[in-house]
Amino acid sequence: SRSLMAKWMGHLGFELKILADYILEKIKAGDRVFADETTLPTLVPGSGKTMTAWLWAYARDDRPFGGSGPPMVAYRFEDSRGARCVARHLSGFTGILQVDGHGAYTSMVKEQIKAGSNETITLAGCWSHVRRKFYELHVGDINHAATASVKAMAELWKVEDEIRGKDANTRAAARQERSTAVVASLFDIWEKELAKVSGKSKTAEAIRYAMTRRQSLERFLTDGRIEIDSNIVERAIRPQTITRKNSLFAGSQGGGNTWATIATLLQTAKMNDVDPLAWLTQTLVRMANRWPAQDIEALMPWNFKPDVVG
């Protein structure tokens, strides 16, 4: 029955929570973290109704800037998409946070600065989100500057395709040489265009979106660890299918937390090309046999060796 399944999932979530928490700590030890959040329709126990909860995703993947560490993702279940959630999840992290344009991240950094915290995070913006807005205007043939913008932005991605996987210094040098002028000309086009169009138009909206995020969008030009976009987190990390299908278990805060724990581990296994079921089976057997707590690193999906028993 569903309640028996939920109880079993809850027990599993409790046993595995220490591993999922360890993954989040490993993510926060990186230079750069990707963050994203998505809605999760959640059953309200006993009512048959659904409410909207939020699934936050944090990922680390150092391969694009030549890092050798394994890729990983951690999920957190919340009933809010506010800045307080991110601040709690990322407590102790002082690196680069690569995000889309959601305001919670900006608010959190502002709060940190205001409080004089030593834990300030550097925000890096996502050019894909900017491109999407101008692409819609270009396709609708709404604005000639949008078409020019889309063409110019294509040049930026050309550079990125050539430098992916190279070390941070090489990436920054190539961007300085080839991308900086493109970015400067884009902001020039936008400033001129904003003076011409109606403030309420879709074009003005797209331009303001980019201009208010200018500082975070320009960061990738001088720091080779930063990506041009947050597509890694969108693509590898939150396949909508897993969230929608399994949110059934998230009938409460406890159910949501259980779901986030299990998704963290199974999705991290997939990112490392490890069979999630084989990893889970081996890990549960090891934990039942009292695996030593100080040896937690060996239980991580990226260290999985299928032929090792017990």
Coordinates of C-alpha atoms in Angstrom, one line a residue:
S1 CA 0.0 0.0 0.0
R2 CA 1.0 3.6 -0.4
S3 CA 1.4 4.2 3.4
L4 CA 3.6 1.2 3.7
M5 CA 5.7 2.4 0.8
A6 CA 5.9 5.9 2.3
K7 CA 7.0 4.4 5.7
W8 CA 9.7 2.3 3.9
M9 CA 10.9 5.3 1.9
G10 CA 11.0 7.3 5.2
H11 CA 13.2 4.7 6.8
L12 CA 15.5 4.6 3.7
G13 CA 15.7 8.4 3.7
F14 CA 16.7 8.4 7.4
E15 CA 19.5 5.8 6.8
L16 CA 20.8 7.6 3.7
K17 CA 20.6 11.3 5.0
I18 CA 24.2 11.3 6.3
L19 CA 25.4 10.4 2.7
A20 CA 23.3 13.2 1.1
D21 CA 24.5 15.7 3.7
Y22 CA 28.1 14.7 2.9
I23 CA 27.5 15.4 -0.8
L24 CA 26.2 18.9 -0.1
E25 CA 29.3 19.6 2.0
K26 CA 31.5 18.4 -0.9
I27 CA 29.7 20.7 -3.2
K28 CA 30.2 23.6 -0.9
A29 CA 34.0 22.8 -0.8
G30 CA 34.2 23.6 -4.5
D31 CA 35.2 27.0 -6.1
R32 CA 32.0 27.3 -8.0
V33 CA 28.5 26.0 -7.3
F34 CA 25.5 26.0 -9.6
A35 CA 22.1 26.6 -8.1
D36 CA 18.5 26.3 -9.4
E37 CA 15.1 25.8 -8.0
T38 CA 11.9 24.2 -9.4
T39 CA 8.3 23.8 -8.2
L40 CA 7.3 20.4 -6.9
P41 CA 3.5 19.7 -6.7
T42 CA 3.1 18.0 -3.4
L43 CA 0.2 16.0 -1.9
V44 CA -1.3 17.5 1.2
P45 CA -1.8 14.5 3.5
G46 CA -5.4 13.3 3.8
S47 CA -6.9 16.1 1.7
G48 CA -6.3 14.8 -1.8
K49 CA -5.2 18.3 -2.7
T50 CA -1.8 19.4 -4.0
M51 CA 0.2 22.4 -2.8
T52 CA 3.3 23.9 -4.4
A53 CA 6.6 23.2 -2.7
W54 CA 10.1 23.9 -4.0
L55 CA 13.0 21.7 -4.8
W56 CA 16.4 23.5 -4.7
A57 CA 19.3 22.0 -6.6
Y58 CA 23.0 22.6 -5.9
A59 CA 25.6 21.1 -8.2
R60 CA 29.3 21.0 -8.6
D61 CA 31.0 20.1 -11.8
D62 CA 34.7 21.2 -12.2
R63 CA 35.3 19.5 -15.5
P64 CA 34.5 22.5 -17.8
F65 CA 37.5 24.4 -16.3
G66 CA 39.9 21.4 -16.2
G67 CA 39.1 20.2 -12.7
S68 CA 39.3 16.5 -12.0
G69 CA 36.8 16.1 -9.2
P70 CA 33.5 14.1 -9.8
P71 CA 30.3 15.9 -10.7
M72 CA 27.6 15.8 -8.0
V73 CA 24.2 17.3 -7.1
A74 CA 22.3 17.9 -3.9
Y75 CA 18.6 18.6 -3.5
R76 CA 16.8 20.4 -0.7
F77 CA 13.0 20.4 -0.3
E78 CA 11.4 23.6 1.0
D79 CA 7.9 25.2 1.1
S80 CA 9.5 28.5 -0.1
R81 CA 11.8 29.9 -2.8
G82 CA 13.0 32.7 -0.6
A83 CA 16.6 33.9 0.1
R84 CA 16.6 32.5 3.6
C85 CA 16.5 28.9 2.1
V86 CA 19.6 29.5 0.0
A87 CA 21.4 31.2 2.9
R88 CA 20.7 28.1 5.1
H89 CA 21.7 25.6 2.4
L90 CA 24.9 27.4 1.5
S91 CA 26.0 28.3 5.0
G92 CA 29.8 28.4 5.0
F93 CA 30.2 28.7 1.3
T94 CA 32.3 31.6 0.0
G95 CA 32.9 30.8 -3.6
I96 CA 31.2 31.6 -6.9
L97 CA 27.5 30.9 -7.2
Q98 CA 26.4 30.4 -10.8
V99 CA 22.6 31.1 -11.2
D100 CA 19.8 32.2 -13.4
G101 CA 18.2 35.6 -12.7
H102 CA 16.1 34.6 -9.6
G103 CA 16.0 37.4 -7.1
A104 CA 16.5 35.1 -4.0
Y105 CA 20.2 34.8 -4.8
T106 CA 20.7 38.5 -5.2
S107 CA 18.8 39.2 -1.9
M108 CA 20.9 36.7 0.0
V109 CA 24.2 38.3 -1.2
K110 CA 22.9 41.8 -0.3
E111 CA 22.0 40.6 3.2
Q112 CA 25.5 39.1 3.6
I113 CA 27.1 42.4 2.6
K114 CA 24.8 44.4 4.8
A115 CA 25.6 42.2 7.8
G116 CA 29.3 42.6 7.1
S117 CA 29.6 38.8 6.9
N118 CA 32.9 37.2 6.0
E119 CA 30.9 34.6 4.1
T120 CA 30.1 36.6 1.0
I121 CA 29.3 34.8 -2.2
T122 CA 30.2 36.0 -5.7
L123 CA 27.2 35.8 -8.1
A124 CA 27.8 34.8 -11.7
G125 CA 24.9 35.3 -14.1
C126 CA 23.5 33.1 -16.9
W127 CA 23.8 34.4 -20.5
S128 CA 21.3 31.7 -21.7
H129 CA 18.5 33.4 -19.8
V130 CA 19.4 36.7 -21.5
R131 CA 19.6 35.1 -24.9
R132 CA 16.2 33.4 -24.4
K133 CA 14.5 36.8 -23.9
F134 CA 16.1 38.4 -27.0
Y135 CA 15.6 35.2 -29.1
E136 CA 11.8 35.5 -28.5
L137 CA 11.8 39.1 -29.7
H138 CA 14.0 38.1 -32.7
V139 CA 11.7 35.2 -33.7
G140 CA 8.6 37.4 -33.3
D141 CA 10.4 39.9 -35.6
I142 CA 9.6 42.5 -32.9
N143 CA 12.9 44.4 -32.8
H144 CA 15.9 44.6 -35.1
A145 CA 18.2 45.2 -32.2
A146 CA 17.1 41.8 -30.7
T147 CA 18.2 40.1 -34.0
A148 CA 21.6 41.9 -33.8
S149 CA 21.9 40.8 -30.1
V150 CA 21.2 37.2 -30.8
K151 CA 23.8 37.1 -33.6
A152 CA 26.4 38.8 -31.4
M153 CA 25.7 36.4 -28.6
A154 CA 26.3 33.4 -30.9
E155 CA 29.9 34.5 -31.1
L156 CA 30.3 34.2 -27.3
W157 CA 29.2 30.5 -27.4
K158 CA 31.6 29.8 -30.3
V159 CA 34.5 30.8 -28.0
E160 CA 33.0 28.7 -25.1
D161 CA 32.9 25.6 -27.3
E162 CA 36.6 26.0 -28.0
I163 CA 37.7 26.5 -24.5
R164 CA 35.5 24.0 -22.6
G165 CA 37.6 21.7 -20.4
K166 CA 40.7 23.9 -20.6
D167 CA 42.2 25.4 -17.4
A168 CA 40.8 28.5 -15.9
N169 CA 43.7 30.8 -17.0
T170 CA 43.5 29.7 -20.6
R171 CA 39.7 30.3 -20.6
A172 CA 40.0 33.8 -19.1
A173 CA 42.7 34.8 -21.6
A174 CA 40.6 33.6 -24.6
R175 CA 37.6 35.5 -23.3
Q176 CA 39.6 38.7 -22.7
E177 CA 40.9 38.5 -26.2
R178 CA 37.6 37.5 -28.0
S179 CA 34.5 37.9 -25.8
T180 CA 35.1 41.2 -23.9
A181 CA 34.5 43.4 -26.9
V182 CA 31.4 41.5 -27.9
V183 CA 29.9 41.9 -24.4
A184 CA 30.8 45.7 -24.4
S185 CA 29.1 46.2 -27.8
L186 CA 26.0 44.3 -26.6
F187 CA 25.6 46.6 -23.6
D188 CA 26.1 49.6 -26.0
I189 CA 23.4 48.4 -28.3
W190 CA 21.0 47.9 -25.3
E191 CA 21.7 51.3 -23.8
K192 CA 20.9 53.0 -27.1
E193 CA 17.9 50.9 -27.7
L194 CA 16.4 51.5 -24.3
A195 CA 16.4 55.2 -24.9
K196 CA 14.2 54.6 -28.1
V197 CA 11.6 52.0 -27.1
S198 CA 8.6 52.3 -24.8
G199 CA 9.5 51.5 -21.2
K200 CA 6.6 49.0 -21.1
S201 CA 7.6 47.0 -24.2
K202 CA 9.0 43.5 -24.2
T203 CA 12.2 44.8 -25.6
A204 CA 12.7 47.2 -22.7
E205 CA 11.9 44.4 -20.3
A206 CA 14.6 42.1 -21.9
I207 CA 17.2 44.9 -21.9
R208 CA 16.5 45.8 -18.3
Y209 CA 16.8 42.2 -17.3
A210 CA 20.3 42.1 -18.8
M211 CA 21.4 45.6 -17.6
T212 CA 20.4 45.1 -13.9
R213 CA 22.5 41.9 -13.9
R214 CA 25.4 43.4 -15.8
Q215 CA 28.0 42.9 -13.1
S216 CA 27.2 39.2 -12.6
L217 CA 27.0 38.6 -16.4
E218 CA 30.4 40.1 -17.0
R219 CA 32.2 38.0 -14.3
F220 CA 32.9 35.1 -16.7
L221 CA 35.1 37.4 -18.8
T222 CA 37.8 37.6 -16.1
D223 CA 37.3 34.3 -14.2
G224 CA 37.9 31.1 -16.1
R225 CA 36.2 29.0 -13.5
I226 CA 32.8 30.6 -14.3
E227 CA 30.6 29.2 -17.1
I228 CA 28.8 31.5 -19.6
D229 CA 25.5 29.9 -18.5
S230 CA 23.9 27.7 -15.9
N231 CA 22.8 25.0 -18.4
I232 CA 24.8 22.4 -16.5
V233 CA 22.4 22.7 -13.6
E234 CA 19.4 22.8 -15.8
R235 CA 20.4 19.9 -18.0
A236 CA 22.2 17.4 -15.7
I237 CA 20.5 18.2 -12.5
R238 CA 16.9 18.6 -12.6
P239 CA 15.3 16.4 -15.2
Q240 CA 11.6 17.3 -14.8
T241 CA 10.6 13.7 -15.1
I242 CA 12.2 12.7 -11.8
T243 CA 10.7 15.6 -9.9
R244 CA 7.2 15.3 -11.3
K245 CA 6.8 11.5 -11.0
N246 CA 8.2 11.1 -7.6
S247 CA 6.8 14.1 -5.9
L248 CA 4.0 11.7 -5.0
F249 CA 6.1 10.7 -2.0
A250 CA 6.5 14.2 -0.9
G251 CA 3.2 14.2 1.1
S252 CA 4.7 16.3 3.8
Q253 CA 7.9 18.1 4.9
G254 CA 9.2 14.7 6.0
G255 CA 8.2 13.0 2.7
G256 CA 9.8 15.9 0.7
N257 CA 13.0 15.6 2.6
T258 CA 13.2 11.9 2.1
W259 CA 12.6 12.4 -1.6
A260 CA 15.4 15.1 -1.8
T261 CA 17.8 12.7 0.0
I262 CA 17.2 9.8 -2.3
A263 CA 17.2 12.0 -5.4
T264 CA 20.5 13.5 -4.4
L265 CA 22.2 10.1 -4.3
L266 CA 20.6 8.5 -7.3
Q267 CA 21.1 11.6 -9.5
T268 CA 24.7 11.9 -8.4
A269 CA 25.2 8.3 -9.4
K270 CA 23.8 9.0 -12.8
M271 CA 26.0 12.0 -13.3
N272 CA 29.0 9.7 -12.7
D273 CA 27.7 7.0 -15.1
V274 CA 27.0 4.7 -12.2
D275 CA 24.0 2.4 -12.1
P276 CA 21.9 3.9 -9.3
L277 CA 20.2 0.6 -8.3
A278 CA 23.5 -1.3 -8.2
W279 CA 25.1 1.5 -6.1
L280 CA 22.1 1.7 -3.7
T281 CA 22.0 -2.1 -3.2
Q282 CA 25.7 -2.3 -2.4
T283 CA 25.5 0.7 -0.1
L284 CA 22.5 -0.5 1.9
V285 CA 24.2 -3.9 2.4
R286 CA 27.4 -2.2 3.6
M287 CA 25.4 0.1 6.0
A288 CA 23.5 -2.9 7.4
N289 CA 26.9 -4.5 8.1
R290 CA 27.9 -1.5 10.1
W291 CA 30.1 0.3 7.6
P292 CA 32.5 2.6 9.6
A293 CA 31.4 6.3 9.7
Q294 CA 34.9 7.6 9.1
D295 CA 35.0 5.7 5.8
I296 CA 32.0 7.6 4.3
E297 CA 33.9 8.7 1.2
A298 CA 34.2 5.1 0.0
L299 CA 30.3 4.9 0.0
M300 CA 30.0 7.8 -2.5
P301 CA 28.6 7.0 -5.9
W302 CA 31.7 8.3 -7.6
N303 CA 33.8 5.7 -5.8
F304 CA 31.5 2.8 -6.7
K305 CA 33.2 -0.5 -7.7
P306 CA 30.6 -3.1 -8.7
D307 CA 32.7 -6.1 -8.0
V308 CA 33.4 -5.3 -4.3
V309 CA 31.0 -7.1 -2.1
G310 CA 29.9 -6.1 1.4

